Every structure is written in C-alpha cells, then in structure tokens.
Amino acid sequence: VTSSEKKFSSVEDFFKSVGGGVKKLKGANDIKKELFLNGPVVSTSFKLDADFLKKIQNNTQFAVLASLVGKNHPLMIEGWGKTSRGQVWIVAPFQHNEKRTFIPMNFAKIDNCCLAPKSNFEDMTWEKGPYFDHPSGKSEAWTTIGSAKFSAATAELEMLGNCFNCGIFEAINKKKKFTLRNSLKKAHSRACVLKDIEWKGDKSKWEIFVEFI
C-alpha cells in the first residue's frame, strides 16, 4: 500500500498511520452500516482464486494481481446491490480507478474481514502546498467549478503572498500554483492559480480571484 510519500506494509498499517486508527468489520451487516454512515471499506480477507481470475480476464478495465492467486487480495467495497442471483458487493481494486464489478456476498471470504479508517479525513490535506488557509472557513470556493472569488483582509493577503517566492502581481503573471485550504476542514483543499486581486474600499477587504487547476 502506498501514499504520495510513503509505502506501507498493509492496509491496516496505512489506516493506522493516516486514518486515525482502524475499525475491523465482520459480516454483511457491519459492512453495510459502515458503507451507509461513512463510505467505502477495504476487504482484506478476499481469497483470489484462479477461477475468478479467469472469469474477469476479458474485463480489461478491472485489474487484480495474478501473483496473488491463492492469497488474500485487498478490494475496496463501495456499496451493495441485488441481482437475479442474490446480493452482491460493488467492488474496485484497492488503489486503482478501474471499472467496478460485482462480487456475491460471502464469496471467497470477501466479507470475513473488512477494514475502515476511524477518521473521516476532514483534517487531511489531499493537495500539495504551498497552502493558503482561508481563516474564515466560510468561502464557497470549495464547491465551485473552474474559478472562484473570496474576500480577505490585508493581513490575510500578506499570508497569501508568503506562498510565493515573488510578489503577488508577479505570481499572477506567472500563474504560480498554490493550494487554497479551508482552515476548518483541511480536506477542503483545491490547487489553483491566482488570477487577480481587487481592493474593495466599501468593505475594506481585498477580493481575490483564483482559477482551479
């Protein structure tokens, strides 16, 4: 298991390091509850067999590691559904963005042991710095598409300037990259470039325009 900067020996070690600890789930009811309340979980008990590998070989968008035939293969469970053959898990290979597939519940020990992080990751920053933390935490910039604007006091503008190794206007001209981050929920972070700044005398605030990348 890898993150952007570190390798981990297992899914459990990964969650312990970056997820605030690990929750161990057993059985369909526990898994469904976690999916409903908090999101995807990782099955660490799924036993990859040759028959399953052969079955999905024509599905080139769903990848598993052939080297793990006969061994436990981590799979991310993202939800569940029902087919003509019964209830199934909606799964994807862990750490991949390939096409999802259905795996029957209780098949190949998939729900014997699943792991989930204790943290909701609201304080984890997903983008690389430099960071500008918007102190008010009230900007809607994290929910807009393409570009956004927000207000900042002069002291906050100086904080933004510290993101660059040049002046504010040179950063605009050179489209210097930085990350806008919600100071209350650091997971709300967006990589962007500075487009323009404008002084609003009636508000005694700077209006800052950014473009997301």
Tab-separated table of N, CA and C in Angstrom, residues 48-206:
chain	number	residue	atom	x	y	z
A	48	LEU	N	-8.322	-14.590	-3.640
A	48	LEU	CA	-8.326	-14.618	-5.097
A	48	LEU	C	-8.021	-16.036	-5.591
A	49	ASP	N	-8.952	-16.592	-6.376
A	49	ASP	CA	-8.693	-17.925	-6.928
A	49	ASP	C	-8.607	-17.873	-8.451
A	50	ALA	N	-8.089	-18.943	-9.023
A	50	ALA	CA	-7.838	-18.990	-10.461
A	50	ALA	C	-9.124	-18.877	-11.263
A	51	ASP	N	-10.218	-19.451	-10.770
A	51	ASP	CA	-11.483	-19.396	-11.495
A	51	ASP	C	-11.994	-17.957	-11.605
A	52	PHE	N	-11.883	-17.205	-10.507
A	52	PHE	CA	-12.326	-15.807	-10.544
A	52	PHE	C	-11.434	-15.002	-11.481
A	53	LEU	N	-10.127	-15.245	-11.428
A	53	LEU	CA	-9.195	-14.536	-12.305
A	53	LEU	C	-9.531	-14.797	-13.765
A	54	LYS	N	-9.837	-16.061	-14.093
A	54	LYS	CA	-10.191	-16.421	-15.466
A	54	LYS	C	-11.492	-15.758	-15.895
A	55	LYS	N	-12.432	-15.653	-14.967
A	55	LYS	CA	-13.742	-15.070	-15.261
A	55	LYS	C	-13.636	-13.601	-15.649
A	56	ILE	N	-12.700	-12.873	-15.031
A	56	ILE	CA	-12.623	-11.435	-15.283
A	56	ILE	C	-11.536	-11.058	-16.284
A	57	GLN	N	-10.868	-12.050	-16.875
A	57	GLN	CA	-9.774	-11.743	-17.805
A	57	GLN	C	-10.238	-10.928	-19.005
A	58	ASN	N	-11.492	-11.120	-19.412
A	58	ASN	CA	-11.999	-10.351	-20.553
A	58	ASN	C	-12.384	-8.929	-20.167
A	59	ASN	N	-12.486	-8.672	-18.871
A	59	ASN	CA	-12.795	-7.329	-18.391
A	59	ASN	C	-11.477	-6.614	-18.136
A	60	THR	N	-10.917	-6.027	-19.166
A	60	THR	CA	-9.579	-5.446	-19.084
A	60	THR	C	-9.528	-4.198	-18.210
A	61	GLN	N	-10.703	-3.656	-17.852
A	61	GLN	CA	-10.718	-2.457	-17.027
A	61	GLN	C	-10.795	-2.761	-15.539
A	62	PHE	N	-10.892	-4.045	-15.196
A	62	PHE	CA	-10.899	-4.432	-13.789
A	62	PHE	C	-9.656	-5.260	-13.531
A	63	ALA	N	-8.699	-4.694	-12.811
A	63	ALA	CA	-7.402	-5.348	-12.649
A	63	ALA	C	-7.238	-5.953	-11.264
A	64	VAL	N	-6.726	-7.164	-11.229
A	64	VAL	CA	-6.281	-7.781	-9.984
A	64	VAL	C	-4.875	-8.304	-10.230
A	65	LEU	N	-4.167	-8.608	-9.165
A	65	LEU	CA	-2.791	-9.082	-9.289
A	65	LEU	C	-2.771	-10.601	-9.397
A	66	ALA	N	-2.404	-11.093	-10.575
A	66	ALA	CA	-2.358	-12.537	-10.790
A	66	ALA	C	-1.382	-13.212	-9.833
A	67	SER	N	-0.388	-12.468	-9.368
A	67	SER	CA	0.593	-13.031	-8.438
A	67	SER	C	-0.015	-13.385	-7.085
A	68	LEU	N	-1.244	-12.880	-6.837
A	68	LEU	CA	-1.892	-13.145	-5.550
A	68	LEU	C	-2.937	-14.248	-5.620
A	69	VAL	N	-2.945	-15.036	-6.694
A	69	VAL	CA	-3.852	-16.181	-6.770
A	69	VAL	C	-3.549	-17.127	-5.613
A	70	GLY	N	-4.601	-17.503	-4.880
A	70	GLY	CA	-4.421	-18.362	-3.722
A	70	GLY	C	-4.100	-17.597	-2.446
A	71	LYS	N	-4.010	-16.260	-2.565
A	71	LYS	CA	-3.677	-15.429	-1.412
A	71	LYS	C	-4.759	-14.364	-1.215
A	72	ASN	N	-4.681	-13.675	-0.090
A	72	ASN	CA	-5.611	-12.580	0.155
A	72	ASN	C	-5.297	-11.403	-0.767
A	73	HIS	N	-6.343	-10.851	-1.373
A	73	HIS	CA	-6.190	-9.729	-2.308
A	73	HIS	C	-7.094	-8.585	-1.837
A	74	PRO	N	-6.521	-7.433	-1.447
A	74	PRO	CA	-7.368	-6.330	-0.966
A	74	PRO	C	-8.281	-5.788	-2.056
A	75	LEU	N	-9.540	-5.578	-1.708
A	75	LEU	CA	-10.519	-5.000	-2.629
A	75	LEU	C	-11.309	-3.923	-1.892
A	76	MET	N	-11.585	-2.833	-2.567
A	76	MET	CA	-12.383	-1.776	-1.967
A	76	MET	C	-13.861	-2.033	-2.238
A	77	ILE	N	-14.657	-2.114	-1.185
A	77	ILE	CA	-16.106	-2.286	-1.315
A	77	ILE	C	-16.746	-0.904	-1.234
A	78	GLU	N	-17.471	-0.541	-2.300
A	78	GLU	CA	-18.028	0.807	-2.380
A	78	GLU	C	-19.548	0.844	-2.162
A	79	GLY	N	-20.181	-0.306	-2.184
A	79	GLY	CA	-21.618	-0.345	-2.000
A	79	GLY	C	-22.127	-1.757	-2.179
A	80	TRP	N	-23.436	-1.911	-2.256
A	80	TRP	CA	-24.019	-3.231	-2.475
A	80	TRP	C	-25.273	-3.100	-3.321
A	81	GLY	N	-25.678	-4.223	-3.868
A	81	GLY	CA	-26.863	-4.243	-4.715
A	81	GLY	C	-27.458	-5.639	-4.762
A	82	LYS	N	-28.437	-5.810	-5.632
A	82	LYS	CA	-29.111	-7.099	-5.745
A	82	LYS	C	-29.259	-7.467	-7.209
A	83	THR	N	-28.887	-8.683	-7.551
A	83	THR	CA	-29.035	-9.194	-8.907
A	83	THR	C	-29.987	-10.386	-8.872
A	84	SER	N	-30.191	-10.988	-10.017
A	84	SER	CA	-31.069	-12.158	-10.092
A	84	SER	C	-30.509	-13.340	-9.308
A	85	ARG	N	-29.215	-13.283	-9.002
A	85	ARG	CA	-28.567	-14.372	-8.274
A	85	ARG	C	-28.389	-14.065	-6.791
A	86	GLY	N	-28.849	-12.904	-6.360
A	86	GLY	CA	-28.738	-12.558	-4.949
A	86	GLY	C	-27.999	-11.251	-4.717
A	87	GLN	N	-27.661	-10.990	-3.454
A	87	GLN	CA	-26.994	-9.738	-3.096
A	87	GLN	C	-25.512	-9.778	-3.462
A	88	VAL	N	-25.011	-8.614	-3.882
A	88	VAL	CA	-23.612	-8.522	-4.320
A	88	VAL	C	-22.977	-7.271	-3.730
A	89	TRP	N	-21.652	-7.312	-3.631
A	89	TRP	CA	-20.873	-6.125	-3.283
A	89	TRP	C	-20.413	-5.441	-4.564
A	90	ILE	N	-20.398	-4.115	-4.544
A	90	ILE	CA	-19.821	-3.343	-5.652
A	90	ILE	C	-18.384	-3.051	-5.253
A	91	VAL	N	-17.439	-3.598	-6.010
A	91	VAL	CA	-16.037	-3.531	-5.583
A	91	VAL	C	-15.142	-2.953	-6.671
A	92	ALA	N	-13.990	-2.472	-6.217
A	92	ALA	CA	-12.936	-1.984	-7.110
A	92	ALA	C	-11.604	-2.415	-6.521
A	93	PRO	N	-10.596	-2.646	-7.352
A	93	PRO	CA	-9.273	-2.977	-6.808
A	93	PRO	C	-8.768	-1.827	-5.955
A	94	PHE	N	-8.180	-2.133	-4.799
A	94	PHE	CA	-7.671	-1.100	-3.907
A	94	PHE	C	-6.556	-0.333	-4.600
A	95	GLN	N	-6.615	1.019	-4.525
A	95	GLN	CA	-5.639	1.938	-5.109
A	95	GLN	C	-5.738	2.040	-6.622
A	96	HIS	N	-6.824	1.663	-7.225
A	96	HIS	CA	-6.990	1.769	-8.674
A	96	HIS	C	-8.284	2.506	-8.986
A	97	ASN	N	-8.376	2.996	-10.212
A	97	ASN	CA	-9.597	3.665	-10.660
A	97	ASN	C	-10.243	2.908	-11.813
A	98	GLU	N	-9.997	1.612	-11.880
A	98	GLU	CA	-10.567	0.823	-12.954
A	98	GLU	C	-12.070	0.603	-12.741
A	99	LYS	N	-12.665	-0.039	-13.733
A	99	LYS	CA	-14.097	-0.294	-13.710
A	99	LYS	C	-14.482	-1.155	-12.510
A	100	ARG	N	-15.629	-0.846	-11.928
A	100	ARG	CA	-16.136	-1.628	-10.807
A	100	ARG	C	-16.747	-2.937	-11.298
A	101	THR	N	-16.860	-3.909	-10.394
A	101	THR	CA	-17.509	-5.171	-10.730
A	101	THR	C	-18.324	-5.634	-9.536
A	102	PHE	N	-19.160	-6.657	-9.745
A	102	PHE	CA	-19.989	-7.216	-8.678
A	102	PHE	C	-19.370	-8.523	-8.190
A	103	ILE	N	-19.343	-8.699	-6.885
A	103	ILE	CA	-18.906	-9.959	-6.290
A	103	ILE	C	-19.972	-10.374	-5.275
A	104	PRO	N	-20.490	-11.610	-5.377
A	104	PRO	CA	-21.539	-12.055	-4.451
A	104	PRO	C	-21.099	-11.968	-2.995
A	105	MET	N	-22.019	-11.614	-2.126
A	105	MET	CA	-21.723	-11.616	-0.696
A	105	MET	C	-21.352	-13.020	-0.254
A	106	ASN	N	-20.382	-13.090	0.638
A	106	ASN	CA	-19.849	-14.338	1.188
A	106	ASN	C	-18.982	-15.119	0.208
A	107	PHE	N	-18.777	-14.592	-1.002
A	107	PHE	CA	-17.955	-15.297	-1.987
A	107	PHE	C	-16.477	-15.120	-1.651
A	108	ALA	N	-15.739	-16.210	-1.665
A	108	ALA	CA	-14.283	-16.206	-1.492
A	108	ALA	C	-13.846	-15.415	-0.251
A	109	LYS	N	-14.656	-15.513	0.807
A	109	LYS	CA	-14.341	-14.900	2.102
A	109	LYS	C	-14.271	-13.375	2.047
A	110	ILE	N	-14.944	-12.753	1.056
A	110	ILE	CA	-14.811	-11.312	0.880
A	110	ILE	C	-15.279	-10.502	2.083
A	111	ASP	N	-16.296	-11.003	2.814
A	111	ASP	CA	-16.777	-10.223	3.952
A	111	ASP	C	-16.363	-10.786	5.307
A	112	ASN	N	-15.364	-11.683	5.295
A	112	ASN	CA	-14.879	-12.219	6.570
A	112	ASN	C	-14.189	-11.156	7.417
A	113	CYS	N	-13.426	-10.277	6.746
A	113	CYS	CA	-12.735	-9.208	7.461
A	113	CYS	C	-12.591	-7.997	6.550
A	114	CYS	N	-13.195	-6.903	6.957
A	114	CYS	CA	-13.062	-5.651	6.219
A	114	CYS	C	-12.555	-4.573	7.176
A	115	LEU	N	-11.779	-3.642	6.643
A	115	LEU	CA	-11.202	-2.579	7.447
A	115	LEU	C	-11.708	-1.216	6.986
A	116	ALA	N	-11.830	-0.308	7.938
A	116	ALA	CA	-12.226	1.069	7.640
A	116	ALA	C	-11.440	1.995	8.553
A	117	PRO	N	-11.145	3.193	8.105
A	117	PRO	CA	-10.420	4.140	8.966
A	117	PRO	C	-11.338	4.708	10.038
A	118	LYS	N	-10.794	5.007	11.190
A	118	LYS	CA	-11.577	5.641	12.250
A	118	LYS	C	-11.840	7.107	11.935
A	119	SER	N	-10.913	7.715	11.220
A	119	SER	CA	-11.042	9.133	10.896
A	119	SER	C	-11.956	9.339	9.702
A	120	ASN	N	-12.600	10.521	9.644
A	120	ASN	CA	-13.378	10.884	8.461
A	120	ASN	C	-12.547	11.707	7.480
A	121	PHE	N	-11.251	11.896	7.797
A	121	PHE	CA	-10.275	12.567	6.928
A	121	PHE	C	-10.576	14.045	6.691
A	122	GLU	N	-11.413	14.665	7.529
A	122	GLU	CA	-11.719	16.078	7.323
A	122	GLU	C	-10.507	16.973	7.554
A	123	ASP	N	-9.532	16.498	8.335
A	123	ASP	CA	-8.352	17.317	8.612
A	123	ASP	C	-7.138	16.880	7.801
A	124	MET	N	-7.364	16.061	6.774
A	124	MET	CA	-6.253	15.642	5.915
A	124	MET	C	-6.261	16.459	4.631
A	125	THR	N	-5.118	17.032	4.286
A	125	THR	CA	-4.977	17.795	3.051
A	125	THR	C	-4.571	16.862	1.925
A	126	TRP	N	-5.336	16.882	0.837
A	126	TRP	CA	-5.080	15.967	-0.277
A	126	TRP	C	-4.188	16.588	-1.346
A	127	GLU	N	-4.152	17.905	-1.415
A	127	GLU	CA	-3.327	18.587	-2.405
A	127	GLU	C	-1.973	18.968	-1.794
A	128	LYS	N	-0.982	19.147	-2.656
A	128	LYS	CA	0.333	19.578	-2.214
A	128	LYS	C	0.350	21.094	-2.025
A	129	GLY	N	1.261	21.574	-1.168
A	129	GLY	CA	1.393	23.001	-0.909
A	129	GLY	C	2.167	23.708	-2.008
A	130	PRO	N	2.433	25.024	-1.798
A	130	PRO	CA	2.209	25.804	-0.572
A	130	PRO	C	0.727	26.061	-0.324
A	131	TYR	N	0.382	26.267	0.961
A	131	TYR	CA	-1.016	26.374	1.354
A	131	TYR	C	-1.383	27.791	1.785
A	132	PHE	N	-2.562	28.192	1.367
A	132	PHE	CA	-3.167	29.406	1.914
A	132	PHE	C	-4.435	28.993	2.625
A	133	ASP	N	-4.411	29.089	3.964
A	133	ASP	CA	-5.580	28.726	4.763
A	133	ASP	C	-6.505	29.926	4.844
A	134	HIS	N	-7.732	29.750	4.343
A	134	HIS	CA	-8.691	30.840	4.399
A	134	HIS	C	-9.255	30.877	5.814
A	135	PRO	N	-8.907	31.912	6.611
A	135	PRO	CA	-9.234	31.892	8.046
A	135	PRO	C	-10.714	31.834	8.379
A	136	SER	N	-11.570	32.430	7.569
A	136	SER	CA	-12.996	32.459	7.922
A	136	SER	C	-13.651	31.102	7.793
A	137	GLY	N	-13.154	30.287	6.853
A	137	GLY	CA	-13.760	28.982	6.633
A	137	GLY	C	-15.159	29.057	6.061
A	138	LYS	N	-15.578	30.261	5.600
A	138	LYS	CA	-16.940	30.445	5.124
A	138	LYS	C	-17.045	30.530	3.604
A	139	SER	N	-15.901	30.504	2.924
A	139	SER	CA	-15.926	30.651	1.471
A	139	SER	C	-16.579	29.449	0.810
A	140	GLU	N	-17.321	29.701	-0.269
A	140	GLU	CA	-17.931	28.615	-1.033
A	140	GLU	C	-16.999	28.137	-2.142
A	141	ALA	N	-15.742	28.579	-2.117
A	141	ALA	CA	-14.813	28.277	-3.206
A	141	ALA	C	-14.612	26.783	-3.422
A	142	TRP	N	-14.792	25.996	-2.360
A	142	TRP	CA	-14.518	24.562	-2.479
A	142	TRP	C	-15.639	23.818	-3.193
A	143	THR	N	-16.749	24.482	-3.455
A	143	THR	CA	-17.865	23.818	-4.123
A	143	THR	C	-18.119	24.366	-5.517
A	144	THR	N	-17.294	25.307	-5.985
A	144	THR	CA	-17.479	25.878	-7.312
A	144	THR	C	-16.596	25.161	-8.320
A	145	ILE	N	-16.902	25.351	-9.589
A	145	ILE	CA	-16.161	24.695	-10.666
A	145	ILE	C	-15.439	25.750	-11.485
A	146	GLY	N	-14.177	25.489	-11.818
A	146	GLY	CA	-13.445	26.370	-12.715
A	146	GLY	C	-12.731	27.500	-12.013
A	147	SER	N	-13.479	28.399	-11.377
A	147	SER	CA	-12.865	29.553	-10.731
A	147	SER	C	-13.731	29.999	-9.562
A	148	ALA	N	-13.161	30.877	-8.740
A	148	ALA	CA	-13.892	31.365	-7.567
A	148	ALA	C	-13.289	32.687	-7.119
A	149	LYS	N	-14.018	33.380	-6.270
A	149	LYS	CA	-13.506	34.602	-5.649
A	149	LYS	C	-13.871	34.588	-4.179
A	150	PHE	N	-13.042	35.236	-3.366
A	150	PHE	CA	-13.321	35.324	-1.946
A	150	PHE	C	-12.652	36.577	-1.407
A	151	SER	N	-13.103	37.017	-0.248
A	151	SER	CA	-12.594	38.243	0.358
A	151	SER	C	-11.527	37.929	1.399
A	152	ALA	N	-10.589	38.867	1.560
A	152	ALA	CA	-9.528	38.693	2.543
A	152	ALA	C	-9.069	40.056	3.033
A	153	ALA	N	-8.724	40.126	4.320
A	153	ALA	CA	-8.153	41.340	4.885
A	153	ALA	C	-6.713	41.480	4.420
A	154	THR	N	-6.128	42.652	4.636
A	154	THR	CA	-4.750	42.894	4.188
A	154	THR	C	-3.780	41.908	4.819
A	155	ALA	N	-3.986	41.594	6.098
A	155	ALA	CA	-3.104	40.633	6.774
A	155	ALA	C	-3.206	39.251	6.123
A	156	GLU	N	-4.397	38.893	5.677
A	156	GLU	CA	-4.591	37.600	5.009
A	156	GLU	C	-3.948	37.604	3.634
A	157	LEU	N	-3.989	38.756	2.956
A	157	LEU	CA	-3.330	38.865	1.653
A	157	LEU	C	-1.822	38.682	1.806
A	158	GLU	N	-1.280	39.203	2.897
A	158	GLU	CA	0.146	39.009	3.165
A	158	GLU	C	0.459	37.536	3.385
A	159	MET	N	-0.456	36.819	4.036
A	159	MET	CA	-0.290	35.373	4.213
A	159	MET	C	-0.270	34.666	2.872
A	160	LEU	N	-1.146	35.100	1.955
A	160	LEU	CA	-1.164	34.523	0.616
A	160	LEU	C	0.148	34.795	-0.093
A	161	GLY	N	0.675	36.013	0.082
A	161	GLY	CA	1.950	36.358	-0.551
A	161	GLY	C	3.089	35.465	-0.109
A	162	ASN	N	3.002	34.935	1.113
A	162	ASN	CA	4.049	34.049	1.614
A	162	ASN	C	4.092	32.713	0.883
A	163	CYS	N	3.063	32.433	0.082
A	163	CYS	CA	3.038	31.188	-0.693
A	163	CYS	C	4.002	31.240	-1.878
A	164	PHE	N	4.432	32.440	-2.242
A	164	PHE	CA	5.216	32.605	-3.464
A	164	PHE	C	6.615	33.133	-3.142
A	165	ASN	N	7.541	32.845	-4.037
A	165	ASN	CA	8.899	33.365	-3.887
A	165	ASN	C	9.072	34.637	-4.705
A	166	CYS	N	7.938	35.311	-4.936
A	166	CYS	CA	7.940	36.554	-5.701
A	166	CYS	C	6.763	37.392	-5.219
A	167	GLY	N	6.546	38.537	-5.799
A	167	GLY	CA	5.443	39.384	-5.411
A	167	GLY	C	4.109	38.855	-5.904
A	168	ILE	N	3.018	39.410	-5.346
A	168	ILE	CA	1.668	38.987	-5.709
A	168	ILE	C	1.416	39.155	-7.207
A	169	PHE	N	1.774	40.322	-7.768
A	169	PHE	CA	1.460	40.582	-9.171
A	169	PHE	C	2.319	39.722	-10.106
A	170	GLU	N	3.548	39.425	-9.696
A	170	GLU	CA	4.370	38.508	-10.481
A	170	GLU	C	3.787	37.096	-10.422
A	171	ALA	N	3.238	36.719	-9.262
A	171	ALA	CA	2.589	35.409	-9.129
A	171	ALA	C	1.395	35.306	-10.064
A	172	ILE	N	0.654	36.425	-10.226
A	172	ILE	CA	-0.471	36.438	-11.166
A	172	ILE	C	0.023	36.256	-12.590
A	173	ASN	N	1.054	37.011	-12.970
A	173	ASN	CA	1.568	36.956	-14.340
A	173	ASN	C	2.171	35.598	-14.679
A	174	LYS	N	2.816	34.986	-13.707
A	174	LYS	CA	3.486	33.706	-13.949
A	174	LYS	C	2.593	32.503	-13.629
A	175	LYS	N	1.358	32.787	-13.200
A	175	LYS	CA	0.406	31.733	-12.847
A	175	LYS	C	1.008	30.732	-11.855
A	176	LYS	N	1.519	31.295	-10.763
A	176	LYS	CA	2.121	30.472	-9.726
A	176	LYS	C	1.047	29.624	-9.027
A	177	LYS	N	1.343	28.366	-8.839
A	177	LYS	CA	0.391	27.433	-8.248
A	177	LYS	C	0.451	27.486	-6.719
A	178	PHE	N	-0.702	27.397	-6.062
A	178	PHE	CA	-0.784	27.237	-4.620
A	178	PHE	C	-2.059	26.458	-4.304
A	179	THR	N	-2.253	26.114	-3.056
A	179	THR	CA	-3.443	25.363	-2.651
A	179	THR	C	-4.270	26.189	-1.684
A	180	LEU	N	-5.526	26.431	-2.072
A	180	LEU	CA	-6.485	27.093	-1.210
A	180	LEU	C	-7.072	26.047	-0.271
A	181	ARG	N	-7.007	26.319	1.034
A	181	ARG	CA	-7.399	25.303	2.002
A	181	ARG	C	-8.351	25.896	3.039
A	182	ASN	N	-9.405	25.168	3.325
A	182	ASN	CA	-10.355	25.570	4.361
A	182	ASN	C	-9.710	25.325	5.722
A	183	SER	N	-9.550	26.372	6.501
A	183	SER	CA	-8.851	26.231	7.777
A	183	SER	C	-9.643	25.417	8.795
A	184	LEU	N	-10.957	25.238	8.569
A	184	LEU	CA	-11.777	24.451	9.491
A	184	LEU	C	-11.867	22.989	9.080
A	185	LYS	N	-11.764	22.719	7.780
A	185	LYS	CA	-11.792	21.355	7.267
A	185	LYS	C	-10.735	21.254	6.171
A	186	LYS	N	-9.537	20.819	6.551
A	186	LYS	CA	-8.414	20.868	5.626
A	186	LYS	C	-8.575	19.935	4.429
A	187	ALA	N	-9.519	18.989	4.530
A	187	ALA	CA	-9.789	18.140	3.370
A	187	ALA	C	-10.367	18.962	2.221
A	188	HIS	N	-10.968	20.116	2.561
A	188	HIS	CA	-11.454	21.031	1.528
A	188	HIS	C	-10.264	21.831	1.026
A	189	SER	N	-9.491	21.255	0.124
A	189	SER	CA	-8.315	21.921	-0.409
A	189	SER	C	-8.321	21.809	-1.925
A	190	ARG	N	-8.017	22.907	-2.595
A	190	ARG	CA	-8.059	22.945	-4.055
A	190	ARG	C	-6.802	23.605	-4.593
A	191	ALA	N	-6.131	22.933	-5.527
A	191	ALA	CA	-4.978	23.530	-6.204
A	191	ALA	C	-5.476	24.597	-7.164
A	192	CYS	N	-4.803	25.747	-7.201
A	192	CYS	CA	-5.269	26.838	-8.041
A	192	CYS	C	-4.129	27.787	-8.394
A	193	VAL	N	-4.420	28.737	-9.267
A	193	VAL	CA	-3.507	29.823	-9.577
A	193	VAL	C	-4.232	31.134	-9.312
A	194	LEU	N	-3.462	32.144	-8.982
A	194	LEU	CA	-4.021	33.452	-8.689
A	194	LEU	C	-4.294	34.192	-9.997
A	195	LYS	N	-5.533	34.654	-10.199
A	195	LYS	CA	-5.903	35.363	-11.422
A	195	LYS	C	-5.857	36.872	-11.265
A	196	ASP	N	-6.348	37.367	-10.141
A	196	ASP	CA	-6.401	38.813	-9.965
A	196	ASP	C	-6.722	39.146	-8.510
A	197	ILE	N	-6.427	40.350	-8.109
A	197	ILE	CA	-6.853	40.867	-6.804
A	197	ILE	C	-7.417	42.266	-7.013
A	198	GLU	N	-8.363	42.639	-6.173
A	198	GLU	CA	-9.002	43.947	-6.317
A	198	GLU	C	-9.391	44.472	-4.933
A	199	TRP	N	-9.058	45.747	-4.672
A	199	TRP	CA	-9.389	46.351	-3.388
A	199	TRP	C	-10.827	46.835	-3.393
A	200	LYS	N	-11.597	46.448	-2.381
A	200	LYS	CA	-12.976	46.876	-2.219
A	200	LYS	C	-13.043	47.839	-1.037
A	201	GLY	N	-12.990	49.156	-1.355
A	201	GLY	CA	-12.937	50.156	-0.307
A	201	GLY	C	-14.151	50.172	0.584
A	202	ASP	N	-15.323	49.863	0.009
A	202	ASP	CA	-16.543	49.899	0.814
A	202	ASP	C	-16.575	48.797	1.868
A	203	LYS	N	-15.797	47.737	1.629
A	203	LYS	CA	-15.741	46.616	2.569
A	203	LYS	C	-14.421	46.564	3.328
A	204	SER	N	-13.466	47.417	2.899
A	204	SER	CA	-12.108	47.376	3.462
A	204	SER	C	-11.525	45.965	3.383
A	205	LYS	N	-11.758	45.337	2.252
A	205	LYS	CA	-11.294	43.972	2.008
A	205	LYS	C	-10.714	43.864	0.606
A	206	TRP	N	-9.845	42.893	0.437
A	206	TRP	CA	-9.360	42.530	-0.888
A	206	TRP	C	-10.256	41.438	-1.458
